[in-house]
mmCIF file of C-alpha atoms in Angstrom:
data_model
loop_
_atom_site.group_PDB
_atom_site.id
_atom_site.type_symbol
_atom_site.label_atom_id
_atom_site.label_comp_id
_atom_site.label_asym_id
_atom_site.label_seq_id
_atom_site.Cartn_x
_atom_site.Cartn_y
_atom_site.Cartn_z
ATOM 1 C CA MET A 28 95.018 -1.294 127.861
ATOM 2 C CA THR A 29 94.491 1.733 130.077
ATOM 3 C CA GLU A 30 93.500 1.499 133.729
ATOM 4 C CA LEU A 31 90.013 2.787 132.823
ATOM 5 C CA GLU A 32 89.683 0.105 130.159
ATOM 6 C CA TYR A 33 90.688 -2.598 132.650
ATOM 7 C CA PHE A 34 88.226 -1.157 135.179
ATOM 8 C CA LYS A 35 85.279 -1.171 132.746
ATOM 9 C CA LEU A 36 86.178 -4.631 131.464
ATOM 10 C CA ALA A 37 86.323 -5.913 135.032
ATOM 11 C CA LEU A 38 82.818 -4.615 135.717
ATOM 12 C CA ALA A 39 81.540 -6.292 132.547
ATOM 13 C CA SER A 40 83.178 -9.533 133.622
ATOM 14 C CA LEU A 41 81.669 -9.540 137.108
ATOM 15 C CA HIS A 42 78.020 -9.926 136.051
ATOM 16 C CA GLN A 43 76.230 -10.937 132.881
ATOM 17 C CA GLY A 44 74.149 -8.268 131.150
ATOM 18 C CA GLY A 45 73.833 -4.616 131.979
ATOM 19 C CA TRP A 46 73.827 -4.275 135.739
ATOM 20 C CA TYR A 47 75.206 -0.854 136.583
ATOM 21 C CA THR A 48 75.214 2.772 135.719
ATOM 22 C CA TRP A 49 77.105 5.793 137.002
ATOM 23 C CA LYS A 50 76.136 8.419 139.483
ATOM 24 C CA THR A 51 75.879 11.589 137.376
ATOM 25 C CA HIS A 52 75.448 14.188 140.149
ATOM 26 C CA ASP A 53 77.058 14.525 143.559
ATOM 27 C CA ALA A 54 75.217 14.933 146.863
ATOM 28 C CA ASP A 55 75.013 18.686 146.305
ATOM 29 C CA GLY A 56 73.365 18.232 142.906
ATOM 30 C CA ASN A 57 76.444 19.184 140.941
ATOM 31 C CA LYS A 58 77.033 17.301 137.707
ATOM 32 C CA ILE A 59 79.974 14.914 137.838
ATOM 33 C CA ALA A 60 82.096 15.258 134.728
ATOM 34 C CA PRO A 61 81.640 12.159 132.542
ATOM 35 C CA ILE A 62 85.339 11.342 132.557
ATOM 36 C CA ASP A 63 85.286 11.436 136.373
ATOM 37 C CA ARG A 64 82.049 9.562 136.962
ATOM 38 C CA MET A 65 83.463 6.260 135.699
ATOM 39 C CA ALA A 66 84.947 5.354 139.068
ATOM 40 C CA TYR A 67 84.168 2.771 141.722
ATOM 41 C CA ALA A 68 82.562 5.307 144.053
ATOM 42 C CA ASN A 69 80.020 6.242 141.384
ATOM 43 C CA ILE A 70 78.809 2.731 140.520
ATOM 44 C CA VAL A 71 75.049 2.408 140.932
ATOM 45 C CA VAL A 72 73.598 -1.092 140.606
ATOM 46 C CA THR A 73 70.509 -1.173 138.370
ATOM 47 C CA LYS A 74 69.832 -4.894 138.028
ATOM 48 C CA GLU A 75 67.593 -6.651 140.486
ATOM 49 C CA GLY A 76 69.349 -9.389 142.443
ATOM 50 C CA VAL A 77 72.813 -7.954 141.887
ATOM 51 C CA SER A 78 74.745 -6.443 144.759
ATOM 52 C CA LYS A 79 77.524 -3.956 144.319
ATOM 53 C CA PRO A 80 80.901 -5.693 144.357
ATOM 54 C CA THR A 81 83.418 -4.461 146.855
ATOM 55 C CA GLU A 82 86.275 -2.353 145.608
ATOM 56 C CA ALA A 83 88.602 -5.219 146.530
ATOM 57 C CA GLU A 84 86.583 -7.579 144.335
ATOM 58 C CA VAL A 85 86.780 -5.160 141.437
ATOM 59 C CA ASN A 86 90.515 -4.710 141.915
ATOM 60 C CA ALA A 87 90.984 -8.485 142.107
ATOM 61 C CA LYS A 88 89.128 -8.883 138.801
ATOM 62 C CA ILE A 89 91.305 -6.173 137.245
ATOM 63 C CA GLN A 90 94.416 -7.995 138.422
ATOM 64 C CA GLU A 91 93.034 -11.267 137.079
ATOM 65 C CA LEU A 92 92.558 -9.688 133.660
ATOM 66 C CA LYS A 93 96.039 -8.187 133.720
ATOM 67 C CA ASP A 94 97.580 -11.495 134.788
ATOM 68 C CA ALA A 95 95.737 -13.313 132.024
ATOM 69 C CA GLU A 96 97.071 -10.882 129.470
ATOM 70 C CA THR A 97 100.585 -11.228 130.824
ATOM 71 C CA THR A 98 100.337 -15.005 130.842
ATOM 72 C CA ARG A 99 99.058 -14.981 127.291
ATOM 73 C CA ALA A 100 101.853 -12.686 126.131
ATOM 74 C CA ASN A 101 104.429 -14.906 127.851
ATOM 75 C CA LYS A 102 102.975 -18.032 126.276
ATOM 76 C CA LYS A 103 103.046 -16.381 122.881
ATOM 77 C CA ALA A 104 106.707 -15.451 123.346
ATOM 78 C CA SER A 105 107.688 -18.917 124.573
ATOM 79 C CA GLY A 106 105.735 -20.549 121.766
ATOM 80 C CA LYS A 107 107.535 -18.440 119.193
ATOM 81 C CA GLN A 108 110.863 -19.343 120.758
ATOM 82 C CA LYS A 109 110.031 -23.054 120.580
ATOM 83 C CA LEU A 110 109.182 -22.677 116.900
ATOM 84 C CA LYS A 111 112.507 -20.926 116.375
ATOM 85 C CA ASP A 112 114.254 -23.736 118.240
ATOM 86 C CA LEU A 113 112.645 -26.123 115.766
ATOM 87 C CA GLY A 114 114.318 -24.182 112.988
ATOM 88 C CA LEU A 115 111.551 -21.837 111.726
ATOM 89 C CA ASP A 116 112.629 -18.303 110.843
ATOM 90 C CA ASP A 117 110.662 -15.148 111.767
ATOM 91 C CA ASP A 118 108.857 -14.948 108.422
ATOM 92 C CA GLU A 119 107.703 -18.537 108.712
ATOM 93 C CA ILE A 120 106.504 -17.986 112.258
ATOM 94 C CA LYS A 121 104.650 -14.830 111.208
ATOM 95 C CA ALA A 122 102.999 -16.729 108.376
ATOM 96 C CA LEU A 123 101.864 -19.327 110.891
ATOM 97 C CA ILE A 124 100.610 -17.264 113.814
ATOM 98 C CA GLY A 125 100.385 -13.763 112.427
ATOM 99 C CA ALA A 126 102.858 -12.158 114.809
ATOM 100 C CA MET B 23 35.298 112.808 78.471
ATOM 101 C CA SER B 24 32.627 110.368 79.363
ATOM 102 C CA ILE B 25 33.010 107.228 81.431
ATOM 103 C CA ILE B 26 31.378 104.116 80.126
ATOM 104 C CA THR B 27 30.260 101.700 82.748
ATOM 105 C CA LEU B 28 30.291 98.019 81.674
ATOM 106 C CA ASN B 29 28.354 95.256 83.237
ATOM 107 C CA THR B 30 27.991 91.679 82.184
ATOM 108 C CA ARG B 31 24.817 92.523 80.269
ATOM 109 C CA SER B 32 26.817 94.999 78.166
ATOM 110 C CA LEU B 33 29.334 92.358 77.080
ATOM 111 C CA PRO B 34 28.465 90.190 74.188
ATOM 112 C CA ASP B 35 29.022 86.476 74.643
ATOM 113 C CA SER B 36 32.656 85.380 74.354
ATOM 114 C CA ALA B 37 33.815 89.004 74.483
ATOM 115 C CA VAL B 38 36.444 88.518 77.245
ATOM 116 C CA THR B 39 39.596 87.216 75.620
ATOM 117 C CA THR B 40 42.710 85.983 77.401
ATOM 118 C CA ALA B 41 44.376 89.294 76.607
ATOM 119 C CA LYS B 42 41.848 91.000 78.867
ATOM 120 C CA ILE B 43 42.777 88.789 81.840
ATOM 121 C CA ALA B 44 45.901 89.641 83.784
ATOM 122 C CA ALA B 45 48.426 86.985 84.706
ATOM 123 C CA ASP B 46 47.359 85.023 87.787
ATOM 124 C CA ALA B 47 44.091 86.950 87.774
ATOM 125 C CA VAL B 48 41.878 83.875 87.781
ATOM 126 C CA THR B 49 41.800 82.620 91.335
ATOM 127 C CA ASP B 50 40.565 79.310 92.691
ATOM 128 C CA ALA B 51 37.277 81.042 93.577
ATOM 129 C CA LYS B 52 36.655 81.927 89.921
ATOM 130 C CA ILE B 53 36.747 78.311 88.773
ATOM 131 C CA ALA B 54 33.559 76.367 89.106
ATOM 132 C CA ASP B 55 33.568 73.066 90.921
ATOM 133 C CA ASP B 56 34.270 69.963 88.871
ATOM 134 C CA VAL B 57 35.012 71.791 85.644
ATOM 135 C CA VAL B 58 38.761 71.291 85.141
ATOM 136 C CA GLY B 59 39.025 68.197 82.993
ATOM 137 C CA THR B 60 42.067 66.315 81.799
ATOM 138 C CA GLU B 61 42.013 68.326 78.525
ATOM 139 C CA HIS B 62 43.122 71.364 80.559
ATOM 140 C CA LEU B 63 46.205 69.644 81.912
ATOM 141 C CA THR B 64 49.377 69.343 79.928
ATOM 142 C CA ALA B 65 51.401 66.135 80.100
ATOM 143 C CA ASN B 66 53.504 65.637 83.287
ATOM 144 C CA GLU B 67 51.830 68.707 84.792
ATOM 145 C CA VAL B 68 50.510 66.990 87.918
ATOM 146 C CA ASP B 69 53.323 66.621 90.463
ATOM 147 C CA THR B 70 53.328 65.218 93.977
ATOM 148 C CA THR B 71 52.621 68.627 95.519
ATOM 149 C CA ALA B 72 49.303 68.664 93.712
ATOM 150 C CA LEU B 73 48.282 65.377 95.353
ATOM 151 C CA GLY B 74 47.009 65.189 98.875
ATOM 152 C CA ALA B 75 48.241 62.536 101.301
ATOM 153 C CA ASP B 76 46.594 59.160 100.617
ATOM 154 C CA ALA B 77 44.889 60.712 97.586
ATOM 155 C CA VAL B 78 45.855 57.930 95.159
ATOM 156 C CA THR B 79 43.574 54.958 95.774
ATOM 157 C CA ALA B 80 43.878 51.440 94.389
ATOM 158 C CA ALA B 81 41.417 52.384 91.657
ATOM 159 C CA GLN B 82 43.869 55.004 90.363
ATOM 160 C CA ILE B 83 46.653 52.435 89.859
ATOM 161 C CA ALA B 84 46.617 50.432 86.653
ATOM 162 C CA ASP B 85 46.743 46.637 86.789
ATOM 163 C CA ASP B 86 50.264 45.141 86.756
ATOM 164 C CA ALA B 87 51.720 48.653 87.041
ATOM 165 C CA ILE B 88 53.692 48.364 90.300
ATOM 166 C CA SER B 89 57.096 46.913 89.558
ATOM 167 C CA GLU B 90 60.111 46.249 91.754
ATOM 168 C CA GLU B 91 61.459 49.812 91.437
ATOM 169 C CA HIS B 92 58.430 51.062 93.318
ATOM 170 C CA LEU B 93 58.932 48.731 96.283
ATOM 171 C CA ASP B 94 60.914 49.732 99.310
ATOM 172 C CA ALA B 95 62.394 47.349 101.871
ATOM 173 C CA THR B 96 59.897 48.611 104.399
ATOM 174 C CA VAL B 97 57.307 46.570 102.535
ATOM 175 C CA ILE B 98 58.837 43.790 104.670
ATOM 176 C CA THR B 99 60.712 45.504 107.458
ATOM 177 C CA GLY B 100 57.852 47.809 108.289
ATOM 178 C CA MET B 101 55.439 44.992 108.987
ATOM 179 C CA THR B 102 54.679 43.415 112.342
ATOM 180 C CA GLU B 103 57.000 40.464 112.950
ATOM 181 C CA LEU B 104 55.604 36.941 113.189
ATOM 182 C CA ALA B 105 57.989 35.579 115.794
ATOM 183 C CA ALA B 106 56.969 31.934 115.491
ATOM 184 C CA GLU B 107 56.584 29.215 112.908
ATOM 185 C CA PRO B 108 53.762 30.208 110.514
ATOM 186 C CA ALA B 109 50.493 28.332 110.633
ATOM 187 C CA ASP B 110 49.946 25.853 107.835
ATOM 188 C CA THR B 111 47.407 28.176 106.199
ATOM 189 C CA ASP B 112 49.574 31.293 106.433
ATOM 190 C CA GLU B 113 50.312 32.504 102.941
ATOM 191 C CA PHE B 114 53.342 33.594 100.949
ATOM 192 C CA LEU B 115 53.559 35.377 97.593
ATOM 193 C CA ILE B 116 55.274 33.409 94.876
ATOM 194 C CA SER B 117 55.982 33.825 91.158
ATOM 195 C CA ASP B 118 54.739 30.688 89.440
ATOM 196 C CA ALA B 119 56.588 30.837 86.122
ATOM 197 C CA GLY B 120 55.991 34.569 86.014
ATOM 198 C CA THR B 121 52.491 34.621 87.425
ATOM 199 C CA LEU B 122 52.095 35.861 90.972
ATOM 200 C CA LYS B 123 50.239 33.409 93.194
ATOM 201 C CA ARG B 124 49.721 32.830 96.887
ATOM 202 C CA ILE B 125 50.872 29.618 98.512
ATOM 203 C CA ASP B 126 50.150 28.135 101.935
ATOM 204 C CA TYR B 127 53.019 27.529 104.323
ATOM 205 C CA SER B 128 51.999 23.867 104.506
ATOM 206 C CA HIS B 129 53.294 23.386 100.955
ATOM 207 C CA ILE B 130 56.750 24.817 101.560
ATOM 208 C CA LYS B 131 57.595 24.020 105.152
ATOM 209 C CA GLY B 132 60.099 21.358 106.030
ATOM 210 C CA GLY B 133 63.510 20.749 104.580
ATOM 211 C CA GLY B 134 65.352 21.425 107.802
ATOM 212 C CA ILE B 135 66.399 18.853 110.361
ATOM 213 C CA THR B 136 63.902 19.003 113.209
ATOM 214 C CA GLY B 137 65.064 16.047 115.264
ATOM 215 C CA ALA B 138 68.465 14.590 116.148
ATOM 216 C CA ASP B 139 69.531 12.574 119.164
ATOM 217 C CA GLN B 140 72.491 10.510 120.396
ATOM 218 C CA TRP B 141 72.574 7.619 122.845
ATOM 219 C CA ARG B 142 75.310 5.266 124.018
ATOM 220 C CA ILE B 143 75.952 2.514 126.508
ATOM 221 C CA ASN B 144 77.793 4.045 129.405
ATOM 222 C CA GLY B 145 80.176 1.200 130.241
ATOM 223 C CA ASP B 146 81.430 -2.197 129.112
ATOM 224 C CA VAL B 147 78.761 -4.906 129.188
ATOM 225 C CA GLN B 148 78.606 -8.609 128.415
ATOM 226 C CA TYR B 149 75.031 -9.140 127.232
ATOM 227 C CA GLY B 150 75.478 -12.865 126.625
ATOM 228 C CA THR B 151 75.950 -15.384 123.858
ATOM 229 C CA GLY B 152 73.814 -16.027 120.792
ATOM 230 C CA ASN B 153 71.272 -13.407 119.684
ATOM 231 C CA GLN B 154 71.105 -10.520 122.108
ATOM 232 C CA VAL B 155 69.447 -7.131 122.373
ATOM 233 C CA ILE B 156 71.323 -4.285 124.017
ATOM 234 C CA ASP B 157 68.666 -3.892 126.660
ATOM 235 C CA SER B 158 70.394 -1.893 129.370
ATOM 236 C CA GLN B 159 72.987 0.702 130.290
ATOM 237 C CA TRP B 160 71.837 3.189 127.674
ATOM 238 C CA GLU B 161 72.366 6.859 128.410
ATOM 239 C CA ARG B 162 71.559 9.956 126.410
ATOM 240 C CA VAL B 163 74.636 11.887 125.348
ATOM 241 C CA ASP B 164 75.725 14.577 127.819
ATOM 242 C CA SER B 165 79.367 15.007 126.831
ATOM 243 C CA PRO B 166 81.809 16.079 125.556
ATOM 244 C CA THR B 167 81.172 19.805 125.647
ATOM 245 C CA ASP B 168 79.292 21.120 122.630
ATOM 246 C CA TYR B 169 77.572 17.840 121.849
ATOM 247 C CA GLY B 170 74.456 18.476 119.792
ATOM 248 C CA VAL B 171 70.856 17.316 119.837
ATOM 249 C CA ILE B 172 67.801 18.806 118.138
ATOM 250 C CA GLY B 173 64.185 18.713 119.209
ATOM 251 C CA SER B 174 62.543 16.250 121.544
ATOM 252 C CA ALA B 175 64.510 13.301 122.889
ATOM 253 C CA MET B 176 64.156 9.674 121.929
ATOM 254 C CA THR B 177 62.959 7.585 124.849
ATOM 255 C CA GLU B 178 64.392 4.194 125.770
ATOM 256 C CA SER B 179 63.067 1.362 127.894
ATOM 257 C CA SER B 180 64.734 -2.061 128.111
ATOM 258 C CA GLY B 181 66.565 -1.319 124.886
ATOM 259 C CA ILE B 182 63.425 -0.366 122.943
ATOM 260 C CA PHE B 183 63.684 3.117 121.464
ATOM 261 C CA THR B 184 60.576 5.214 120.819
ATOM 262 C CA PHE B 185 60.597 8.163 118.431
ATOM 263 C CA PRO B 186 59.321 11.533 119.655
ATOM 264 C CA THR B 187 57.461 12.242 116.397
ATOM 265 C CA THR B 188 56.522 10.518 113.182
ATOM 266 C CA GLY B 189 58.726 11.112 110.152
ATOM 267 C CA ILE B 190 61.448 9.649 108.007
ATOM 268 C CA TRP B 191 64.265 8.900 110.438
ATOM 269 C CA LEU B 192 67.873 8.018 109.697
ATOM 270 C CA ILE B 193 69.070 5.521 112.289
ATOM 271 C CA GLN B 194 72.781 4.871 112.695
ATOM 272 C CA HIS B 195 74.490 2.506 115.088
ATOM 273 C CA GLN B 196 78.092 1.779 115.881
ATOM 274 C CA GLN B 197 79.066 -1.193 117.970
ATOM 275 C CA SER B 198 82.472 -1.649 119.564
ATOM 276 C CA VAL B 199 83.296 -5.271 120.352
ATOM 277 C CA PHE B 200 85.993 -6.689 122.613
ATOM 278 C CA ARG B 201 86.916 -10.370 122.829
ATOM 279 C CA SER B 202 88.585 -11.518 125.988
ATOM 280 C CA ASN B 203 88.845 -15.117 124.875
ATOM 281 C CA GLY B 204 88.791 -17.242 121.789
ATOM 282 C CA GLU B 205 90.508 -16.889 118.496
ATOM 283 C CA ILE B 206 88.752 -15.869 115.277
ATOM 284 C CA GLN B 207 85.210 -14.927 116.244
ATOM 285 C CA ARG B 208 82.381 -13.734 114.032
ATOM 286 C CA HIS B 209 80.056 -11.071 115.399
ATOM 287 C CA ASP B 210 77.003 -9.616 113.601
ATOM 288 C CA CYS B 211 75.976 -6.127 114.728
ATOM 289 C CA ARG B 212 72.306 -5.420 114.156
ATOM 290 C CA ILE B 213 69.598 -2.775 113.881
ATOM 291 C CA LEU B 214 66.147 -4.295 114.422
ATOM 292 C CA THR B 215 62.835 -2.542 113.763
ATOM 293 C CA THR B 216 59.183 -3.234 114.365
ATOM 294 C CA THR B 217 56.045 -1.725 112.841
ATOM 295 C CA ASN B 218 53.631 -3.385 115.261
ATOM 296 C CA ASN B 219 55.456 -2.867 118.557
ATOM 297 C CA SER B 220 55.948 -6.613 118.781
ATOM 298 C CA THR B 221 57.747 -8.431 115.991
ATOM 299 C CA TYR B 222 61.246 -7.161 115.272
ATOM 300 C CA VAL B 223 62.961 -7.757 111.970
ATOM 301 C CA LEU B 224 66.535 -7.265 110.902
ATOM 302 C CA ALA B 225 66.877 -3.876 109.258
ATOM 303 C CA SER B 226 70.633 -3.583 108.959
ATOM 304 C CA GLN B 227 73.676 -5.683 109.828
ATOM 305 C CA ALA B 228 77.428 -5.357 109.912
ATOM 306 C CA HIS B 229 79.587 -8.470 110.032
ATOM 307 C CA VAL B 230 82.774 -8.016 112.005
ATOM 308 C CA GLN B 231 85.439 -10.376 113.218
ATOM 309 C CA THR B 232 87.933 -10.466 116.021
ATOM 310 C CA ASP B 233 91.067 -12.311 115.063
ATOM 311 C CA ASP B 234 92.531 -13.062 118.432
ATOM 312 C CA THR B 235 92.062 -12.755 122.174
ATOM 313 C CA ASN B 236 91.893 -9.151 123.415
ATOM 314 C CA TYR B 237 91.096 -7.879 119.907
ATOM 315 C CA ARG B 238 88.727 -4.994 119.374
ATOM 316 C CA THR B 239 86.647 -4.240 116.334
ATOM 317 C CA SER B 240 83.675 -2.082 115.411
ATOM 318 C CA GLY B 241 80.687 -2.319 113.120
ATOM 319 C CA PHE B 242 78.693 0.587 111.719
ATOM 320 C CA MET B 243 75.183 0.398 110.286
ATOM 321 C CA SER B 244 72.478 2.697 108.962
ATOM 322 C CA PHE B 245 68.784 2.362 108.216
ATOM 323 C CA ILE B 246 66.188 4.901 107.071
ATOM 324 C CA PHE B 247 62.921 4.173 108.855
ATOM 325 C CA ASP B 248 59.487 5.535 107.856
ATOM 326 C CA VAL B 249 57.909 6.067 111.256
ATOM 327 C CA THR B 250 54.216 6.546 110.519
ATOM 328 C CA ASP B 251 53.103 5.795 114.083
ATOM 329 C CA THR B 252 55.295 6.329 117.120
ATOM 330 C CA SER B 253 53.328 3.810 119.169
ATOM 331 C CA THR B 254 54.018 0.934 116.778
ATOM 332 C CA HIS B 255 57.288 1.808 115.017
ATOM 333 C CA LYS B 256 60.250 1.168 117.321
ATOM 334 C CA VAL B 257 63.884 0.213 117.037
ATOM 335 C CA GLN B 258 66.322 -1.960 118.989
ATOM 336 C CA PHE B 259 70.023 -2.680 118.658
ATOM 337 C CA GLY B 260 71.702 -5.993 119.194
ATOM 338 C CA TYR B 261 74.014 -8.624 117.839
ATOM 339 C CA ALA B 262 74.353 -12.258 116.900
ATOM 340 C CA ASP B 263 77.302 -13.853 118.622
ATOM 341 C CA ALA B 264 77.808 -16.571 116.045
ATOM 342 C CA SER B 265 80.730 -18.014 117.974
ATOM 343 C CA ASN B 266 78.841 -18.166 121.273
ATOM 344 C CA ASN B 267 81.739 -16.575 123.022
ATOM 345 C CA ASN B 268 80.082 -13.881 125.120
ATOM 346 C CA PRO B 269 81.613 -10.718 123.681
ATOM 347 C CA THR B 270 82.048 -7.518 125.641
ATOM 348 C CA LEU B 271 80.451 -4.451 124.108
ATOM 349 C CA VAL B 272 82.583 -1.443 124.899
ATOM 350 C CA GLY B 273 80.875 1.617 126.337
ATOM 351 C CA SER B 274 81.701 4.825 128.115
ATOM 352 C CA SER B 275 79.972 7.718 129.793
ATOM 353 C CA ASN B 276 82.502 10.120 128.318
ATOM 354 C CA GLU B 277 82.598 9.304 124.598
ATOM 355 C CA HIS B 278 80.930 7.059 122.030
ATOM 356 C CA PHE B 279 82.018 3.451 121.595
ATOM 357 C CA THR B 280 78.730 1.593 121.252
ATOM 358 C CA ALA B 281 76.225 4.265 120.325
ATOM 359 C CA SER B 282 73.131 5.054 118.281
ATOM 360 C CA PHE B 283 72.106 8.145 116.363
ATOM 361 C CA PHE B 284 68.664 9.283 115.244
ATOM 362 C CA ILE B 285 68.122 12.048 112.692
ATOM 363 C CA ARG B 286 64.697 13.095 111.460
ATOM 364 C CA LEU B 287 65.043 13.777 107.738
ATOM 365 C CA ALA B 288 61.495 14.734 106.726
ATOM 366 C CA ASP B 289 57.799 14.198 107.286
ATOM 367 C CA THR B 290 56.524 10.721 106.663
#
């Protein structure tokens, strides 16, 4: 996953439902390019009762997602190794778990 | 030698023959008004120099006599331009199986696309488990460069889309789904419509499945909607999360992931 994908996924994970949008114009009224507006500084909270998370909170959620993916990949690798240790070959493991 | 004086009384009737008249001797003044009939003209004798400007009136033109060879492009290009859509009762000339007839613009207008719009969710969102409507984070397309829309915009409020005009509308929806947990998960993408601004029914579905954690998939649906009243005929987009696993719908403010498209095909 790209950093932008982790960032957007972190925002989705922080609150249920749609709760934010992006600032589309800067203080001088200039349009912010869409690819640039998807950044922490441009988050605008739209849902009542929701406060904007701090940048540290967003970064912590991103790290949490990355760690979970790493953990999952490690568990998958160790699980495959244990199956091999039991005597299964790669084709049999692939037939079982699809990878 | 004597000189005989002749006067008209001395000449018997019909005594002056053509031999007695010099060439070009009979002038315009010697011809009485309204006496030169068609019997005195030989065929093809009358040329354009003999006709005064605007001398030929409609009465002098036989019925069905003006064919294409007598028309010049200035018949069109010389006219005052109508620089706007014609009124419904403005008329055109048409050949109806060989018979010329007039036809009102109202009978021939249409055929072109007069409305097209694009919307998307502008970031990733988890709308919840079970049956959900995509009720927030919609934005109208504004990128990439050269994106296209036609006519008036759709309007959106809490995920309910209102059409700018009545008509037959093609609705398309793509939904990008991300699963951050769970294994095989079923997900039903949906287009829902109402004709009474209250009760929504399923109009189109796409069944998709994510096979593992961190899998992405997309569904694409279409529905042609006869919008006879813009105040009652609306559309929503949503999903059924059959696995109750709180999927993430993928969105972006830069490109389409989860997005909807509206194209007006014709009048209702």
